[in-house]
XYZ file of C-alpha atoms in Angstrom:
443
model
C 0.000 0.000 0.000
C 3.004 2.379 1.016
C 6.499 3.308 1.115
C 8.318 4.790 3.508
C 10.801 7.682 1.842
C 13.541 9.406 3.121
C 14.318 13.064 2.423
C 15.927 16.102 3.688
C 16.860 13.933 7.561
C 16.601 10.920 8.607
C 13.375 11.438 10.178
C 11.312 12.880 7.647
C 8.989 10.559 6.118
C 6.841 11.590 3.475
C 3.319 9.868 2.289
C 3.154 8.073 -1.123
C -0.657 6.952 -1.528
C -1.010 4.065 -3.676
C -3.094 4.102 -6.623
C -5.315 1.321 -4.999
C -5.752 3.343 -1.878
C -6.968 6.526 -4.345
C -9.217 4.073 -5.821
C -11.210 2.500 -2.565
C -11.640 6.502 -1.155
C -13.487 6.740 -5.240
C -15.568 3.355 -4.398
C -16.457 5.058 -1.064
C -18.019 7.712 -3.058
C -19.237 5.493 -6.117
C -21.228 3.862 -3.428
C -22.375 6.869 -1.758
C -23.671 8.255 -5.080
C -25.803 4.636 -5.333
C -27.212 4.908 -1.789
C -28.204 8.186 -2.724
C -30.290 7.474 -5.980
C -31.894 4.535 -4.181
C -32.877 6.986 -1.488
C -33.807 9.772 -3.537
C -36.489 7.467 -5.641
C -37.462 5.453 -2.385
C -38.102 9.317 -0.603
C -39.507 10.703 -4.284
C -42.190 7.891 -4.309
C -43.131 8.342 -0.783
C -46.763 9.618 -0.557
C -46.769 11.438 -3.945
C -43.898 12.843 -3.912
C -43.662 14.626 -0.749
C -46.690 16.908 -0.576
C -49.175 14.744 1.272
C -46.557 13.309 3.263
C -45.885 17.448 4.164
C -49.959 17.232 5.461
C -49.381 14.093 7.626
C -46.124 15.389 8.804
C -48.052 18.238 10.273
C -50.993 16.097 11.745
C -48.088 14.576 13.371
C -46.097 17.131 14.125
C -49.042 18.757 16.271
C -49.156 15.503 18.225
C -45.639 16.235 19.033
C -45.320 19.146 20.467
C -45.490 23.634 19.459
C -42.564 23.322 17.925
C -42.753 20.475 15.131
C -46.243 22.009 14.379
C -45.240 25.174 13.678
C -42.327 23.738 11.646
C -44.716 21.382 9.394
C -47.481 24.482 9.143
C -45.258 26.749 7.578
C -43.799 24.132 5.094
C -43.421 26.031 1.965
C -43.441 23.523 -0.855
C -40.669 21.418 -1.440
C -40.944 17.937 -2.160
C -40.232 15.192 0.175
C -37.250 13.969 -1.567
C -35.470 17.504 -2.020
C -36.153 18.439 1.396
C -34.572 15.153 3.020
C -31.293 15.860 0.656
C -30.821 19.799 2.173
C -31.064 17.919 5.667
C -28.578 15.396 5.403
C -26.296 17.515 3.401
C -26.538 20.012 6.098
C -26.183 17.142 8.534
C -23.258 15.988 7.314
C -21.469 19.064 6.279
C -21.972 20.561 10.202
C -20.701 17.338 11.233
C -17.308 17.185 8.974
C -16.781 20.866 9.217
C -16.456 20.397 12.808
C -14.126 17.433 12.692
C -11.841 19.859 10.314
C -11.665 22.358 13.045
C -10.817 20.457 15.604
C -7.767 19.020 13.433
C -6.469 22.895 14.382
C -7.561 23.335 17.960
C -5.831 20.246 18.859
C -2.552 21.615 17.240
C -3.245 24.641 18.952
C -4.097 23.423 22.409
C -0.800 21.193 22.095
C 1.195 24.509 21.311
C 0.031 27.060 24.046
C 0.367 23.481 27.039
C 4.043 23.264 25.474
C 3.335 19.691 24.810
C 5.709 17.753 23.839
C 4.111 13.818 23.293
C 2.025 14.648 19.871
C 4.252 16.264 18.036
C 4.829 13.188 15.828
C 1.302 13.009 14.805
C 1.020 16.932 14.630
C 0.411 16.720 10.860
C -2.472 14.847 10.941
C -4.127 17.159 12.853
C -2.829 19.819 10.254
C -4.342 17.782 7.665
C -7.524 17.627 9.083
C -8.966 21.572 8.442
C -8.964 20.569 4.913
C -12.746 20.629 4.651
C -13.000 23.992 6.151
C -13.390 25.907 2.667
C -15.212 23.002 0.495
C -17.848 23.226 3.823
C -18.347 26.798 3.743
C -19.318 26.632 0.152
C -21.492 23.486 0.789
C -23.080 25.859 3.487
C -23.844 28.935 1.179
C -25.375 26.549 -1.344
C -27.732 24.377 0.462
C -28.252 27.620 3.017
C -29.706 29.477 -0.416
C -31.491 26.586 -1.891
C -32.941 24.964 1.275
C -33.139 27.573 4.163
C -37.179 27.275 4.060
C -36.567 23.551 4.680
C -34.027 23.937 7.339
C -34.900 26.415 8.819
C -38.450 28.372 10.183
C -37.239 31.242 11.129
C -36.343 32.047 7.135
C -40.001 32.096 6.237
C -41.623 34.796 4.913
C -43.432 36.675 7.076
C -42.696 35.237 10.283
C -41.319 38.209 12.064
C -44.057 40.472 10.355
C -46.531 41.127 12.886
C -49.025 41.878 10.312
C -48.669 38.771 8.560
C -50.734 35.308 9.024
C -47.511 33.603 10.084
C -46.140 35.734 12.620
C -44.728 33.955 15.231
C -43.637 36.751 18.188
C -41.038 34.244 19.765
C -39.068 34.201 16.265
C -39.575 37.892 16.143
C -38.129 38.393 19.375
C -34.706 36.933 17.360
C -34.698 38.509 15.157
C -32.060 41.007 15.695
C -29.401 37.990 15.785
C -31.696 35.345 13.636
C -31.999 37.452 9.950
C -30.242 36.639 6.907
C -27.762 39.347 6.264
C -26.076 38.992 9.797
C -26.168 35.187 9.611
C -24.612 34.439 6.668
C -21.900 36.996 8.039
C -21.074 35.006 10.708
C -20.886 31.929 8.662
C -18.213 33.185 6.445
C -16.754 35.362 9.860
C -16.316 31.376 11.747
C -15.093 29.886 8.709
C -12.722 32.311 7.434
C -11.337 32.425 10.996
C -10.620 28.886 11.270
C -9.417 28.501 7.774
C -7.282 31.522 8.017
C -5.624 30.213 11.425
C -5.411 26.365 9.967
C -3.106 28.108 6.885
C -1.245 30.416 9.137
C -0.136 27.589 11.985
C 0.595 25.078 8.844
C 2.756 27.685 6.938
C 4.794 28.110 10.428
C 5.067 24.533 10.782
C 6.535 23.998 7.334
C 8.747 27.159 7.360
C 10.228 25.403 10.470
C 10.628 21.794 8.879
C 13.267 24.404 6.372
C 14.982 26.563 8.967
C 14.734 25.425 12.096
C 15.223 27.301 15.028
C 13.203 28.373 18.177
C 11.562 31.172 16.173
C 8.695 29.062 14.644
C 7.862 27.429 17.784
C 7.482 30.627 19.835
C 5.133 32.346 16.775
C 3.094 29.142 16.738
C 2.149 30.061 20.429
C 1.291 32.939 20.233
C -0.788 32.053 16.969
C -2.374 29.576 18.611
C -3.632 31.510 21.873
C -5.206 34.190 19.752
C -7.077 31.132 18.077
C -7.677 29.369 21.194
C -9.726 32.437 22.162
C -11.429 32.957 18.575
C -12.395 29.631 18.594
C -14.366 29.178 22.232
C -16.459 32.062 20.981
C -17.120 31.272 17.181
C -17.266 27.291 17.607
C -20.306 27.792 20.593
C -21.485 30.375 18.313
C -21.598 28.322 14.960
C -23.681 25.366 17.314
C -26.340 28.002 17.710
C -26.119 28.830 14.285
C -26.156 25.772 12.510
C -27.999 23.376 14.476
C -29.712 25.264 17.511
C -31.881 27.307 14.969
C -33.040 24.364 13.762
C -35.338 24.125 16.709
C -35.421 28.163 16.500
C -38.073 28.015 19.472
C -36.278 26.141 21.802
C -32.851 26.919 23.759
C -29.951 25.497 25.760
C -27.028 27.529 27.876
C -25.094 24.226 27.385
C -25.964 23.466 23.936
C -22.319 25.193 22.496
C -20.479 22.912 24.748
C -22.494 19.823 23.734
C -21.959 20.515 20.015
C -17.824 21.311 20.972
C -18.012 17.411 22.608
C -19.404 15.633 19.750
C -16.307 17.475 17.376
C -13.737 16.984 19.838
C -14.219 13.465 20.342
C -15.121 12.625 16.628
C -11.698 14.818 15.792
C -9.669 12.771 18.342
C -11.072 9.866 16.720
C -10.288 10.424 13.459
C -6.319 11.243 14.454
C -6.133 8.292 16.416
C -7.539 6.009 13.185
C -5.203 8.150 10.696
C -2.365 7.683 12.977
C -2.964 3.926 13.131
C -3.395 2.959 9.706
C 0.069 5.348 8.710
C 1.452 3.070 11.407
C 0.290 0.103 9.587
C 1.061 1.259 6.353
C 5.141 1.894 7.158
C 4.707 5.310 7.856
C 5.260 7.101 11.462
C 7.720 4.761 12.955
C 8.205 7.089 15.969
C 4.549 6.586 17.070
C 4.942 3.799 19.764
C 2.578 2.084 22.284
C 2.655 5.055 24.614
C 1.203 8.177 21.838
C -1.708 5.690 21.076
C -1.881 5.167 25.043
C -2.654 9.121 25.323
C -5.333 9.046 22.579
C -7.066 6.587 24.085
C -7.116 8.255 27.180
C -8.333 11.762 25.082
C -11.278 9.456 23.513
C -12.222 7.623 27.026
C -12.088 10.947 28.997
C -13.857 12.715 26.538
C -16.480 10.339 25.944
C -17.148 10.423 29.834
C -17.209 14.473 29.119
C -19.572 14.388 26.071
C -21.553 11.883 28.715
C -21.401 14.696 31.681
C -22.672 17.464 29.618
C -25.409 15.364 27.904
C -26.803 14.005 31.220
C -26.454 17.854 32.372
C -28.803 19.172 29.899
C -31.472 16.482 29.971
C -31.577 16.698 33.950
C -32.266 19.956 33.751
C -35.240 20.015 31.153
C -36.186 16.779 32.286
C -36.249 18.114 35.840
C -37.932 21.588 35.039
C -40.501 20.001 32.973
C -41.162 23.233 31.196
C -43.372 22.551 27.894
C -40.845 25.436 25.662
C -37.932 23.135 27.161
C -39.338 19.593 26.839
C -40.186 19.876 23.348
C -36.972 19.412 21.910
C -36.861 16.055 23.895
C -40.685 15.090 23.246
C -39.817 15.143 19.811
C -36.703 12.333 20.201
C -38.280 10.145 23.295
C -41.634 8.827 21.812
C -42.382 12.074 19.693
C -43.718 11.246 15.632
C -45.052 7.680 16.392
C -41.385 6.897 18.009
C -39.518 7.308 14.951
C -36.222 8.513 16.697
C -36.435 6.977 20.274
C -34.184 3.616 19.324
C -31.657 6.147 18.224
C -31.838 8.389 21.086
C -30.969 5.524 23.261
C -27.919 3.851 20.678
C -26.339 7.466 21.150
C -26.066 6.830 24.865
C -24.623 2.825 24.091
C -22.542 3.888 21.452
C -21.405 7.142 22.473
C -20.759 6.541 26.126
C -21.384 2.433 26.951
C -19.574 1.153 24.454
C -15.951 3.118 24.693
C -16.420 3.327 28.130
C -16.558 -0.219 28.769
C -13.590 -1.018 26.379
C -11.679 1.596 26.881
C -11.447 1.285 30.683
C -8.259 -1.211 31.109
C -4.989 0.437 30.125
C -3.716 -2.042 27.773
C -6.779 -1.814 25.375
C -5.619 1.958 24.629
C -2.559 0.289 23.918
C -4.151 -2.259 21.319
C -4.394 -0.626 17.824
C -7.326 -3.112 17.148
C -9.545 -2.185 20.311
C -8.633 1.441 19.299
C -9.614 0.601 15.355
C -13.232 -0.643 16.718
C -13.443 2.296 19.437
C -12.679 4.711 17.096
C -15.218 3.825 14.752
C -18.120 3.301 16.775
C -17.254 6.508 18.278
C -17.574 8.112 14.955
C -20.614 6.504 13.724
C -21.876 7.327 17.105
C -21.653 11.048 17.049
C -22.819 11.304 13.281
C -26.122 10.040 14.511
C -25.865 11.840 17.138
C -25.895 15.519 15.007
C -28.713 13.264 13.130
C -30.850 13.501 16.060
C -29.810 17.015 16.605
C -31.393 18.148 13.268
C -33.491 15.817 11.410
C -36.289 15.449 13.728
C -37.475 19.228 13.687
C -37.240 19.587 9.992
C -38.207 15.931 9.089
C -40.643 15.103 11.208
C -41.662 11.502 11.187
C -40.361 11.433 7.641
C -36.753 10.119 8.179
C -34.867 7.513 6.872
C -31.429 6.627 6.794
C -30.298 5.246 3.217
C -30.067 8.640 1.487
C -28.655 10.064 4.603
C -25.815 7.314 4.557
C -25.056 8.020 0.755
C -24.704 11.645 1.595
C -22.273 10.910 4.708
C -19.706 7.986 2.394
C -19.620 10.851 -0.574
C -18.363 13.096 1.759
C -16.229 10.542 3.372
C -15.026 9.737 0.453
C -14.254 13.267 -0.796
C -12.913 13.906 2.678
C -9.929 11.624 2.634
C -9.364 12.374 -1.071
C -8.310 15.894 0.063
C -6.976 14.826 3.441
C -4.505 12.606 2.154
C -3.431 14.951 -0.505
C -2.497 17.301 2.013
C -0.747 15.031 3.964
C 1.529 13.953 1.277
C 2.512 17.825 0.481
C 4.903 17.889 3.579
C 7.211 15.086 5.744
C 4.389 13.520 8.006
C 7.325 14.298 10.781
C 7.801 17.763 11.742
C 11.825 17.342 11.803
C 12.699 20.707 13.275
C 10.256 20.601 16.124
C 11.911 21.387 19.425
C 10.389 19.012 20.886
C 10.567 15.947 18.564
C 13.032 14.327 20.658
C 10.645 14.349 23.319
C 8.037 12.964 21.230
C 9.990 10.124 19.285
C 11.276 8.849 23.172
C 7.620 9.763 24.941
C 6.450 6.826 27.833
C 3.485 7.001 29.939
């Protein structure tokens, strides 16, 4: 599958994907494409074509709770089939967006803790923002085409309070809920990360060249600026892009919720990069002990993902307030039960499941119980951002094979770009001042 090449030291090794490897990430996508015509003619043929199934959404919807109704009422038109395709592409593109990000906060969190252990897998996490600008373009077009289907707040009307639609909670928003100022802030979130992804990689490689303490010291201070910039913009972007969703209902925690679900997916994905590099002949300074300390990242963060979820149920559970409840009627029983088996795999697969395994030290130590752990974990938190948005715009009108297309096209097209950019530079930082550290790291 690989070779292992040898450049300007004797530590740099530099990626050389096989054709056959190029040609599986095109099958991934070949097969996405399938799954997605199946589930486009499967959703197309469903009821008409999507218009009654819009009237018995809203019967349903009613039954639900305020919230669903008023979504399904105000349905403006488009077919059943079209509408379920701006979901899951929004779905998937908050979902893989987020994962890109997080490739850059973990570079930056290891800079301003002067961490020394992950430098040898720092260009993975480099690698990983490559989705930033392909998912702020997927945003603007599917935000344009499909807003009325996303989202209620976009109607027409709705925050006129001489119109038949008005809705006074919506209109309340509306000073941070309108068009102009939210598609600012999408480009403002994106072009920060994006810009701070390019500006720590050109350091990085600049210092692979020259060397020196120079590089290292910029990178920090990079990095804190981004730090900050990011707690704001990432909580931010979860109210954005999946909290308006449900535009009537609200969480204080919901920003740190969304952050979980990336982090964990994003430590998830480096651990399974770093893994199959290992495998392949690449990365022969990752040892026993780096995979060690991403297990422990996925197990403690799983247990944090865990904390806040149980934190924010409690709460609304606890309160029992109708406006609060809602969003939880809807996934525990709500629209004839359609989401309640899922509700309860996110807690297995999420929490249970890695957990359990990951709880003795040596199976963070086994790159086969982390393989397994790291993709349930991943499977996991795509459904759970499922849960987070299809139920208010779908209704009872879900499904899962055109939604599973969508997410292997983009996983496909993913590691396309994510292992082109890893081949651009050595996979080992060699002038890192703290390689040395990293290549003999024990825990």
């Amino acid at each position: 599958m690989a070779t292992l090449t040898h450049h300007e030291s004797a530590t740099a090794e530099y990626l050389e994907l096989a054709p056959k490897t190029r040609r599986t990430f095109i099958s991934i996508i070949v097969a996405g494409v399938i799954l997605l015509a199946i589930g486009l003619i499967m959703a197309a043929m469903h009821i008409g074509g999507g218009h009654e199934a819009a009237g018995a959404a809203h019967g349903a919807a009613h039954a639900a709770g305020p919230e669903a109704g008023a979504g399904a009422a105000h349905h403006e038109g488009s077919p059943l089939w079209l509408k379920r395709l701006f979901v899951t592409l929004w779905h998937n593109n908050v979902f893989f967006v987020g994962v890109s990000a997080i490739g850059t906060f973990f570079v930056a969190l290891q800079y301003v803790a002067y961490a020394g252990w992950s430098v040898v897998i720092k260009r993975i996490n480099e690698a990983m923002s490559v989705w930033l600008l392909p998912g702020l373009v997927i945003f603007l077009a599917v935000f344009f085409l499909g807003r009325h289907d996303l989202f209620h707040w976009t109607h027409d009307g709705i925050m006129d309070p001489k119109a038949e639609n008005y809705d006074a909670i919506i209109a309340g928003k509306s000073g941070f809920l309108n068009m102009p100022f939210y598609l600012i802030r999408m480009v403002v979130y994106l072009g920060i990360w994006w810009f701070f992804s390019e500006r720590l990689r050109k350091i990085s490689l600049a210092e692979d060249l020259n060397g020196g303490t120079e590089y290292f010291h910029k990178s920090i201070n990079v990095a804190a600026l981004f730090l900050v910039l990011y707690a704001v913009t990432s909580s931010m972007s979860a109210w954005d892009w999946v909290m308006s969703v449900d535009v009537h209902w609200f969480s204080t925690m919901f920003g740190w919720y969304v952050f979980a679900s990336w982090w964990v997916s994003g430590i998830a994905v480096t651990t399974l990069t770093a893994i199959y590099l290992k495998q392949a002949g690449y990365l022969k300074f990752v040892n026993a002990n780096h995979l060690h300390d991403l297990g422990k990242f996925m197990f403690g963060f799983s247990i944090f993902w865990t904390y806040v979820w149980f934190s924010q149920f409690m709460l609304i559970w606890y309160a029992n307030l109708p406006e609060e409840a809602v969003y939880y009627n809807q996934r525990l029983g709500g629209f004839n039960g359609a989401y309640t088996w899922i509700f309860f795999f996110n807690l297995v697969i999420n929490f249970a499941f890695p957990f359990l395994v990951l709880m003795r030290r040596d199976a963070k130590r086994q790159m086969i119980m982390l393989k397994i752990v790291s993709i349930a974990i991943l499977i996991g938190h795509w459904s759970d951002f499922y849960l987070m948005i299809t139920p208010a715009t779908m209704q009872e009108n879900n499904g899962f094979i055109m939604e599973i297309g969508v997410a292997l096209i983009f996983l496909g097209s993913y590691l396309l770009l994510f292992t082109k950019r890893l081949a651009q530079a050595s996979l080992v930082p060699v002038n890192h001042p703290f390689l040395d550290e990293s290549v003999h790291h024990t825990t």
